[in-house]
């Protein structure tokens, strides 16, 4: 299917959208590319080079003990994560395609239950 898409794209030719002209400060369209670049430079210099605000907002620090569960994931969480993997994408660092992981989620979740130390335990629980 991908090859059909690529071939169709090659045969149809280059269909780039025409670039929209940049407007000057007076509202006139600038068609020269060099003048357009200069206008963009001028725009961002005006936008980004401003003095710092005088009154800084008083932002309080977040509490250090946030309610985050750092325990091992449950079987339901692992199977839900496997189901949410998108099919047809490149394999991850373990070189296992998503389709292979999704083929049998019940056996896979039992085999890949993480230990409390962050490693992976192979075998049935």
PDB file of N, CA and C in Angstrom, residues 21-111:
ATOM      1  N   UNK A  21       2.521  35.539   0.062  1.00  0.00           N
ATOM      2  CA  UNK A  21       3.439  36.670   0.217  1.00  0.00           C
ATOM      3  C   UNK A  21       3.361  37.261   1.622  1.00  0.00           C
ATOM      4  N   UNK A  22       4.473  37.776   2.057  1.00  0.00           N
ATOM      5  CA  UNK A  22       4.559  38.421   3.364  1.00  0.00           C
ATOM      6  C   UNK A  22       4.187  39.886   3.176  1.00  0.00           C
ATOM      7  N   UNK A  23       3.503  40.445   4.148  1.00  0.00           N
ATOM      8  CA  UNK A  23       3.102  41.849   4.050  1.00  0.00           C
ATOM      9  C   UNK A  23       4.070  42.731   4.828  1.00  0.00           C
ATOM     10  N   UNK A  24       4.302  43.908   4.290  1.00  0.00           N
ATOM     11  CA  UNK A  24       5.153  44.875   4.974  1.00  0.00           C
ATOM     12  C   UNK A  24       4.351  45.540   6.086  1.00  0.00           C
ATOM     13  N   UNK A  25       4.992  46.442   6.830  1.00  0.00           N
ATOM     14  CA  UNK A  25       4.295  47.142   7.909  1.00  0.00           C
ATOM     15  C   UNK A  25       3.164  48.015   7.368  1.00  0.00           C
ATOM     16  N   UNK A  26       3.322  48.457   6.138  1.00  0.00           N
ATOM     17  CA  UNK A  26       2.295  49.296   5.525  1.00  0.00           C
ATOM     18  C   UNK A  26       1.146  48.471   4.954  1.00  0.00           C
ATOM     19  N   UNK A  27       1.284  47.144   4.922  1.00  0.00           N
ATOM     20  CA  UNK A  27       0.229  46.277   4.415  1.00  0.00           C
ATOM     21  C   UNK A  27       0.394  45.871   2.966  1.00  0.00           C
ATOM     22  N   UNK A  28       1.500  46.242   2.338  1.00  0.00           N
ATOM     23  CA  UNK A  28       1.737  45.879   0.940  1.00  0.00           C
ATOM     24  C   UNK A  28       2.405  44.504   0.885  1.00  0.00           C
ATOM     25  N   UNK A  29       2.077  43.730  -0.138  1.00  0.00           N
ATOM     26  CA  UNK A  29       2.647  42.391  -0.297  1.00  0.00           C
ATOM     27  C   UNK A  29       4.092  42.491  -0.766  1.00  0.00           C
ATOM     28  N   UNK A  30       4.955  41.703  -0.124  1.00  0.00           N
ATOM     29  CA  UNK A  30       6.366  41.646  -0.504  1.00  0.00           C
ATOM     30  C   UNK A  30       6.563  40.346  -1.273  1.00  0.00           C
ATOM     31  N   UNK A  31       7.016  40.442  -2.522  1.00  0.00           N
ATOM     32  CA  UNK A  31       7.180  39.243  -3.348  1.00  0.00           C
ATOM     33  C   UNK A  31       8.632  38.800  -3.448  1.00  0.00           C
ATOM     34  N   UNK A  32       9.569  39.688  -3.215  1.00  0.00           N
ATOM     35  CA  UNK A  32      10.983  39.342  -3.282  1.00  0.00           C
ATOM     36  C   UNK A  32      11.347  38.501  -2.059  1.00  0.00           C
ATOM     37  N   UNK A  33      12.001  37.375  -2.280  1.00  0.00           N
ATOM     38  CA  UNK A  33      12.315  36.448  -1.187  1.00  0.00           C
ATOM     39  C   UNK A  33      13.256  37.087  -0.173  1.00  0.00           C
ATOM     40  N   UNK A  34      14.245  37.823  -0.642  1.00  0.00           N
ATOM     41  CA  UNK A  34      15.194  38.459   0.278  1.00  0.00           C
ATOM     42  C   UNK A  34      14.488  39.500   1.153  1.00  0.00           C
ATOM     43  N   UNK A  35      13.587  40.259   0.570  1.00  0.00           N
ATOM     44  CA  UNK A  35      12.834  41.243   1.346  1.00  0.00           C
ATOM     45  C   UNK A  35      11.896  40.561   2.338  1.00  0.00           C
ATOM     46  N   UNK A  36      11.338  39.405   1.942  1.00  0.00           N
ATOM     47  CA  UNK A  36      10.487  38.645   2.862  1.00  0.00           C
ATOM     48  C   UNK A  36      11.288  38.189   4.076  1.00  0.00           C
ATOM     49  N   UNK A  37      12.482  37.679   3.826  1.00  0.00           N
ATOM     50  CA  UNK A  37      13.339  37.237   4.940  1.00  0.00           C
ATOM     51  C   UNK A  37      13.672  38.406   5.861  1.00  0.00           C
ATOM     52  N   UNK A  38      13.998  39.533   5.268  1.00  0.00           N
ATOM     53  CA  UNK A  38      14.314  40.714   6.083  1.00  0.00           C
ATOM     54  C   UNK A  38      13.110  41.146   6.915  1.00  0.00           C
ATOM     55  N   UNK A  39      11.913  41.029   6.336  1.00  0.00           N
ATOM     56  CA  UNK A  39      10.700  41.399   7.081  1.00  0.00           C
ATOM     57  C   UNK A  39      10.469  40.447   8.236  1.00  0.00           C
ATOM     58  N   UNK A  40      10.721  39.132   8.027  1.00  0.00           N
ATOM     59  CA  UNK A  40      10.578  38.163   9.124  1.00  0.00           C
ATOM     60  C   UNK A  40      11.579  38.471  10.236  1.00  0.00           C
ATOM     61  N   UNK A  41      12.811  38.796   9.862  1.00  0.00           N
ATOM     62  CA  UNK A  41      13.823  39.149  10.865  1.00  0.00           C
ATOM     63  C   UNK A  41      13.362  40.365  11.657  1.00  0.00           C
ATOM     64  N   UNK A  42      12.881  41.367  10.956  1.00  0.00           N
ATOM     65  CA  UNK A  42      12.398  42.582  11.615  1.00  0.00           C
ATOM     66  C   UNK A  42      11.224  42.271  12.548  1.00  0.00           C
ATOM     67  N   UNK A  43      10.317  41.418  12.095  1.00  0.00           N
ATOM     68  CA  UNK A  43       9.148  41.049  12.903  1.00  0.00           C
ATOM     69  C   UNK A  43       9.569  40.378  14.209  1.00  0.00           C
ATOM     70  N   UNK A  44      10.479  39.399  14.113  1.00  0.00           N
ATOM     71  CA  UNK A  44      10.860  38.673  15.324  1.00  0.00           C
ATOM     72  C   UNK A  44      11.760  39.497  16.238  1.00  0.00           C
ATOM     73  N   UNK A  45      12.516  40.422  15.685  1.00  0.00           N
ATOM     74  CA  UNK A  45      13.292  41.322  16.544  1.00  0.00           C
ATOM     75  C   UNK A  45      12.338  42.176  17.375  1.00  0.00           C
ATOM     76  N   UNK A  46      11.287  42.686  16.740  1.00  0.00           N
ATOM     77  CA  UNK A  46      10.295  43.477  17.469  1.00  0.00           C
ATOM     78  C   UNK A  46       9.542  42.629  18.489  1.00  0.00           C
ATOM     79  N   UNK A  47       9.250  41.402  18.113  1.00  0.00           N
ATOM     80  CA  UNK A  47       8.456  40.532  18.976  1.00  0.00           C
ATOM     81  C   UNK A  47       9.239  40.053  20.196  1.00  0.00           C
ATOM     82  N   UNK A  48      10.493  39.669  19.992  1.00  0.00           N
ATOM     83  CA  UNK A  48      11.248  39.004  21.052  1.00  0.00           C
ATOM     84  C   UNK A  48      12.152  39.931  21.858  1.00  0.00           C
ATOM     85  N   UNK A  49      12.534  41.048  21.323  1.00  0.00           N
ATOM     86  CA  UNK A  49      13.439  41.950  22.041  1.00  0.00           C
ATOM     87  C   UNK A  49      12.642  43.001  22.799  1.00  0.00           C
ATOM     88  N   UNK A  50      12.101  42.602  23.909  1.00  0.00           N
ATOM     89  CA  UNK A  50      11.333  43.499  24.774  1.00  0.00           C
ATOM     90  C   UNK A  50      11.987  43.504  26.150  1.00  0.00           C
ATOM     91  N   UNK A  51      11.815  44.579  26.886  1.00  0.00           N
ATOM     92  CA  UNK A  51      12.385  44.600  28.237  1.00  0.00           C
ATOM     93  C   UNK A  51      11.664  43.610  29.147  1.00  0.00           C
ATOM     94  N   UNK A  52      12.378  43.146  30.145  1.00  0.00           N
ATOM     95  CA  UNK A  52      11.797  42.196  31.100  1.00  0.00           C
ATOM     96  C   UNK A  52      10.722  42.896  31.922  1.00  0.00           C
ATOM     97  N   UNK A  53       9.701  42.161  32.347  1.00  0.00           N
ATOM     98  CA  UNK A  53       8.656  42.792  33.166  1.00  0.00           C
ATOM     99  C   UNK A  53       9.226  43.244  34.511  1.00  0.00           C
ATOM    100  N   UNK A  54       8.715  44.377  34.997  1.00  0.00           N
ATOM    101  CA  UNK A  54       9.217  44.926  36.253  1.00  0.00           C
ATOM    102  C   UNK A  54       8.704  44.152  37.460  1.00  0.00           C
ATOM    103  N   UNK A  55       7.456  43.751  37.444  1.00  0.00           N
ATOM    104  CA  UNK A  55       6.865  43.026  38.566  1.00  0.00           C
ATOM    105  C   UNK A  55       6.792  41.537  38.226  1.00  0.00           C
ATOM    106  N   UNK A  56       7.693  40.784  38.792  1.00  0.00           N
ATOM    107  CA  UNK A  56       7.682  39.346  38.543  1.00  0.00           C
ATOM    108  C   UNK A  56       6.566  38.692  39.348  1.00  0.00           C
ATOM    109  N   UNK A  57       5.855  37.736  38.782  1.00  0.00           N
ATOM    110  CA  UNK A  57       4.772  37.084  39.527  1.00  0.00           C
ATOM    111  C   UNK A  57       5.325  36.230  40.660  1.00  0.00           C
ATOM    112  N   UNK A  58       4.580  36.181  41.757  1.00  0.00           N
ATOM    113  CA  UNK A  58       4.982  35.388  42.912  1.00  0.00           C
ATOM    114  C   UNK A  58       4.412  33.982  42.741  1.00  0.00           C
ATOM    115  N   UNK A  59       5.245  33.060  42.285  1.00  0.00           N
ATOM    116  CA  UNK A  59       4.813  31.683  42.049  1.00  0.00           C
ATOM    117  C   UNK A  59       5.347  30.814  43.180  1.00  0.00           C
ATOM    118  N   UNK A  60       4.433  30.150  43.856  1.00  0.00           N
ATOM    119  CA  UNK A  60       4.840  29.296  44.970  1.00  0.00           C
ATOM    120  C   UNK A  60       5.359  27.957  44.447  1.00  0.00           C
ATOM    121  N   UNK A  61       6.309  27.393  45.185  1.00  0.00           N
ATOM    122  CA  UNK A  61       6.867  26.102  44.805  1.00  0.00           C
ATOM    123  C   UNK A  61       5.847  24.999  45.057  1.00  0.00           C
ATOM    124  N   UNK A  62       5.883  23.978  44.211  1.00  0.00           N
ATOM    125  CA  UNK A  62       4.974  22.841  44.370  1.00  0.00           C
ATOM    126  C   UNK A  62       5.421  22.003  45.563  1.00  0.00           C
ATOM    127  N   UNK A  63       4.492  21.312  46.204  1.00  0.00           N
ATOM    128  CA  UNK A  63       4.898  20.437  47.315  1.00  0.00           C
ATOM    129  C   UNK A  63       5.808  19.324  46.798  1.00  0.00           C
ATOM    130  N   UNK A  64       6.734  18.918  47.644  1.00  0.00           N
ATOM    131  CA  UNK A  64       7.702  17.914  47.203  1.00  0.00           C
ATOM    132  C   UNK A  64       7.114  16.512  47.168  1.00  0.00           C
ATOM    133  N   UNK A  65       6.148  16.219  48.007  1.00  0.00           N
ATOM    134  CA  UNK A  65       5.553  14.885  48.037  1.00  0.00           C
ATOM    135  C   UNK A  65       4.280  14.871  47.204  1.00  0.00           C
ATOM    136  N   UNK A  66       4.431  14.616  45.914  1.00  0.00           N
ATOM    137  CA  UNK A  66       3.277  14.552  45.031  1.00  0.00           C
ATOM    138  C   UNK A  66       2.677  13.149  45.081  1.00  0.00           C
ATOM    139  N   UNK A  67       1.363  13.030  44.966  1.00  0.00           N
ATOM    140  CA  UNK A  67       0.724  11.707  45.042  1.00  0.00           C
ATOM    141  C   UNK A  67       0.896  10.926  43.740  1.00  0.00           C
ATOM    142  N   UNK A  68       2.084  10.370  43.543  1.00  0.00           N
ATOM    143  CA  UNK A  68       2.382   9.602  42.335  1.00  0.00           C
ATOM    144  C   UNK A  68       2.633   8.156  42.734  1.00  0.00           C
ATOM    145  N   UNK A  69       1.946   7.243  42.079  1.00  0.00           N
ATOM    146  CA  UNK A  69       2.129   5.821  42.338  1.00  0.00           C
ATOM    147  C   UNK A  69       3.380   5.352  41.599  1.00  0.00           C
ATOM    148  N   UNK A  70       4.401   4.942  42.344  1.00  0.00           N
ATOM    149  CA  UNK A  70       5.637   4.473  41.738  1.00  0.00           C
ATOM    150  C   UNK A  70       5.802   2.966  41.891  1.00  0.00           C
ATOM    151  N   UNK A  71       4.743   2.289  42.257  1.00  0.00           N
ATOM    152  CA  UNK A  71       4.795   0.839  42.405  1.00  0.00           C
ATOM    153  C   UNK A  71       4.776   0.137  41.056  1.00  0.00           C
ATOM    154  N   UNK A  72       4.856  -1.165  41.095  1.00  0.00           N
ATOM    155  CA  UNK A  72       4.824  -1.955  39.867  1.00  0.00           C
ATOM    156  C   UNK A  72       3.451  -1.850  39.216  1.00  0.00           C
ATOM    157  N   UNK A  73       3.397  -1.814  37.888  1.00  0.00           N
ATOM    158  CA  UNK A  73       2.099  -1.748  37.221  1.00  0.00           C
ATOM    159  C   UNK A  73       1.340  -3.063  37.361  1.00  0.00           C
ATOM    160  N   UNK A  74       0.033  -2.965  37.329  1.00  0.00           N
ATOM    161  CA  UNK A  74      -0.798  -4.161  37.432  1.00  0.00           C
ATOM    162  C   UNK A  74      -0.918  -4.822  36.063  1.00  0.00           C
ATOM    163  N   UNK A  75      -1.455  -6.036  36.057  1.00  0.00           N
ATOM    164  CA  UNK A  75      -1.655  -6.758  34.799  1.00  0.00           C
ATOM    165  C   UNK A  75      -2.608  -5.977  33.896  1.00  0.00           C
ATOM    166  N   UNK A  76      -3.633  -5.367  34.476  1.00  0.00           N
ATOM    167  CA  UNK A  76      -4.590  -4.589  33.687  1.00  0.00           C
ATOM    168  C   UNK A  76      -3.913  -3.379  33.043  1.00  0.00           C
ATOM    169  N   UNK A  77      -3.021  -2.710  33.778  1.00  0.00           N
ATOM    170  CA  UNK A  77      -2.326  -1.551  33.223  1.00  0.00           C
ATOM    171  C   UNK A  77      -1.406  -1.956  32.077  1.00  0.00           C
ATOM    172  N   UNK A  78      -0.734  -3.094  32.230  1.00  0.00           N
ATOM    173  CA  UNK A  78       0.161  -3.565  31.170  1.00  0.00           C
ATOM    174  C   UNK A  78      -0.634  -3.937  29.929  1.00  0.00           C
ATOM    175  N   UNK A  79      -1.739  -4.675  30.103  1.00  0.00           N
ATOM    176  CA  UNK A  79      -2.531  -5.078  28.935  1.00  0.00           C
ATOM    177  C   UNK A  79      -3.166  -3.865  28.259  1.00  0.00           C
ATOM    178  N   UNK A  80      -3.574  -2.855  29.032  1.00  0.00           N
ATOM    179  CA  UNK A  80      -4.136  -1.644  28.442  1.00  0.00           C
ATOM    180  C   UNK A  80      -3.069  -0.898  27.636  1.00  0.00           C
ATOM    181  N   UNK A  81      -1.845  -0.838  28.152  1.00  0.00           N
ATOM    182  CA  UNK A  81      -0.762  -0.166  27.438  1.00  0.00           C
ATOM    183  C   UNK A  81      -0.434  -0.893  26.136  1.00  0.00           C
ATOM    184  N   UNK A  82      -0.473  -2.223  26.160  1.00  0.00           N
ATOM    185  CA  UNK A  82      -0.202  -2.996  24.944  1.00  0.00           C
ATOM    186  C   UNK A  82      -1.301  -2.759  23.912  1.00  0.00           C
ATOM    187  N   UNK A  83      -2.550  -2.696  24.347  1.00  0.00           N
ATOM    188  CA  UNK A  83      -3.657  -2.458  23.410  1.00  0.00           C
ATOM    189  C   UNK A  83      -3.584  -1.067  22.790  1.00  0.00           C
ATOM    190  N   UNK A  84      -3.009  -0.107  23.491  1.00  0.00           N
ATOM    191  CA  UNK A  84      -2.949   1.268  22.989  1.00  0.00           C
ATOM    192  C   UNK A  84      -1.783   1.511  22.035  1.00  0.00           C
ATOM    193  N   UNK A  85      -0.891   0.541  21.864  1.00  0.00           N
ATOM    194  CA  UNK A  85       0.222   0.695  20.933  1.00  0.00           C
ATOM    195  C   UNK A  85      -0.344   0.748  19.520  1.00  0.00           C
ATOM    196  N   UNK A  86       0.126   1.682  18.707  1.00  0.00           N
ATOM    197  CA  UNK A  86      -0.372   1.829  17.341  1.00  0.00           C
ATOM    198  C   UNK A  86       0.261   0.776  16.438  1.00  0.00           C
ATOM    199  N   UNK A  87      -0.567   0.130  15.642  1.00  0.00           N
ATOM    200  CA  UNK A  87      -0.085  -0.864  14.690  1.00  0.00           C
ATOM    201  C   UNK A  87       0.481  -0.166  13.456  1.00  0.00           C
ATOM    202  N   UNK A  88       1.384  -0.854  12.771  1.00  0.00           N
ATOM    203  CA  UNK A  88       1.941  -0.319  11.541  1.00  0.00           C
ATOM    204  C   UNK A  88       3.079   0.654  11.744  1.00  0.00           C
ATOM    205  N   UNK A  89       3.514   0.846  12.965  1.00  0.00           N
ATOM    206  CA  UNK A  89       4.617   1.759  13.239  1.00  0.00           C
ATOM    207  C   UNK A  89       5.909   0.953  13.385  1.00  0.00           C
ATOM    208  N   UNK A  90       7.033   1.647  13.386  1.00  0.00           N
ATOM    209  CA  UNK A  90       8.320   0.982  13.530  1.00  0.00           C
ATOM    210  C   UNK A  90       8.434   0.352  14.914  1.00  0.00           C
ATOM    211  N   UNK A  91       9.180  -0.737  14.967  1.00  0.00           N
ATOM    212  CA  UNK A  91       9.385  -1.425  16.238  1.00  0.00           C
ATOM    213  C   UNK A  91      10.215  -0.551  17.165  1.00  0.00           C
ATOM    214  N   UNK A  92      10.057  -0.767  18.448  1.00  0.00           N
ATOM    215  CA  UNK A  92      10.793   0.003  19.437  1.00  0.00           C
ATOM    216  C   UNK A  92      12.214  -0.502  19.593  1.00  0.00           C
ATOM    217  N   UNK A  93      12.889  -0.117  20.681  1.00  0.00           N
ATOM    218  CA  UNK A  93      14.280  -0.525  20.878  1.00  0.00           C
ATOM    219  C   UNK A  93      14.441  -2.032  21.039  1.00  0.00           C
ATOM    220  N   UNK A  94      13.366  -2.750  21.388  1.00  0.00           N
ATOM    221  CA  UNK A  94      13.461  -4.203  21.515  1.00  0.00           C
ATOM    222  C   UNK A  94      13.217  -4.922  20.191  1.00  0.00           C
ATOM    223  N   UNK A  95      12.954  -4.184  19.108  1.00  0.00           N
ATOM    224  CA  UNK A  95      12.712  -4.717  17.761  1.00  0.00           C
ATOM    225  C   UNK A  95      11.522  -5.657  17.689  1.00  0.00           C
ATOM    226  N   UNK A  96      10.553  -5.495  18.568  1.00  0.00           N
ATOM    227  CA  UNK A  96       9.339  -6.306  18.523  1.00  0.00           C
ATOM    228  C   UNK A  96       8.232  -5.440  17.934  1.00  0.00           C
ATOM    229  N   UNK A  97       7.663  -5.817  16.775  1.00  0.00           N
ATOM    230  CA  UNK A  97       6.594  -5.016  16.177  1.00  0.00           C
ATOM    231  C   UNK A  97       5.345  -5.008  17.051  1.00  0.00           C
ATOM    232  N   UNK A  98       4.536  -3.967  16.913  1.00  0.00           N
ATOM    233  CA  UNK A  98       3.319  -3.827  17.710  1.00  0.00           C
ATOM    234  C   UNK A  98       2.350  -4.972  17.452  1.00  0.00           C
ATOM    235  N   UNK A  99       2.295  -5.441  16.213  1.00  0.00           N
ATOM    236  CA  UNK A  99       1.374  -6.526  15.877  1.00  0.00           C
ATOM    237  C   UNK A  99       1.712  -7.792  16.656  1.00  0.00           C
ATOM    238  N   UNK A 100       3.000  -8.057  16.867  1.00  0.00           N
ATOM    239  CA  UNK A 100       3.419  -9.235  17.626  1.00  0.00           C
ATOM    240  C   UNK A 100       3.000  -9.105  19.082  1.00  0.00           C
ATOM    241  N   UNK A 101       3.158  -7.916  19.643  1.00  0.00           N
ATOM    242  CA  UNK A 101       2.769  -7.705  21.036  1.00  0.00           C
ATOM    243  C   UNK A 101       1.262  -7.842  21.220  1.00  0.00           C
ATOM    244  N   UNK A 102       0.496  -7.377  20.229  1.00  0.00           N
ATOM    245  CA  UNK A 102      -0.957  -7.408  20.338  1.00  0.00           C
ATOM    246  C   UNK A 102      -1.555  -8.784  20.051  1.00  0.00           C
ATOM    247  N   UNK A 103      -0.777  -9.700  19.486  1.00  0.00           N
ATOM    248  CA  UNK A 103      -1.315 -10.999  19.086  1.00  0.00           C
ATOM    249  C   UNK A 103      -1.878 -11.766  20.276  1.00  0.00           C
ATOM    250  N   UNK A 104      -1.177 -11.764  21.398  1.00  0.00           N
ATOM    251  CA  UNK A 104      -1.648 -12.501  22.573  1.00  0.00           C
ATOM    252  C   UNK A 104      -1.293 -11.691  23.817  1.00  0.00           C
ATOM    253  N   UNK A 105      -2.143 -10.759  24.180  1.00  0.00           N
ATOM    254  CA  UNK A 105      -1.842  -9.864  25.304  1.00  0.00           C
ATOM    255  C   UNK A 105      -1.889 -10.576  26.648  1.00  0.00           C
ATOM    256  N   UNK A 106      -2.713 -11.612  26.782  1.00  0.00           N
ATOM    257  CA  UNK A 106      -2.813 -12.278  28.086  1.00  0.00           C
ATOM    258  C   UNK A 106      -1.521 -12.998  28.436  1.00  0.00           C
ATOM    259  N   UNK A 107      -0.947 -13.725  27.484  1.00  0.00           N
ATOM    260  CA  UNK A 107       0.320 -14.414  27.760  1.00  0.00           C
ATOM    261  C   UNK A 107       1.451 -13.419  27.930  1.00  0.00           C
ATOM    262  N   UNK A 108       1.427 -12.368  27.127  1.00  0.00           N
ATOM    263  CA  UNK A 108       2.508 -11.387  27.175  1.00  0.00           C
ATOM    264  C   UNK A 108       2.523 -10.634  28.497  1.00  0.00           C
ATOM    265  N   UNK A 109       1.359 -10.264  29.015  1.00  0.00           N
ATOM    266  CA  UNK A 109       1.335  -9.546  30.290  1.00  0.00           C
ATOM    267  C   UNK A 109       1.818 -10.435  31.423  1.00  0.00           C
ATOM    268  N   UNK A 110       1.525 -11.715  31.348  1.00  0.00           N
ATOM    269  CA  UNK A 110       1.998 -12.627  32.387  1.00  0.00           C
ATOM    270  C   UNK A 110       3.511 -12.800  32.303  1.00  0.00           C
ATOM    271  N   UNK A 111       4.059 -12.778  31.091  1.00  0.00           N
ATOM    272  CA  UNK A 111       5.502 -12.981  30.922  1.00  0.00           C
ATOM    273  C   UNK A 111       6.305 -11.733  31.256  1.00  0.00           C
TER     274      UNK A 111
END
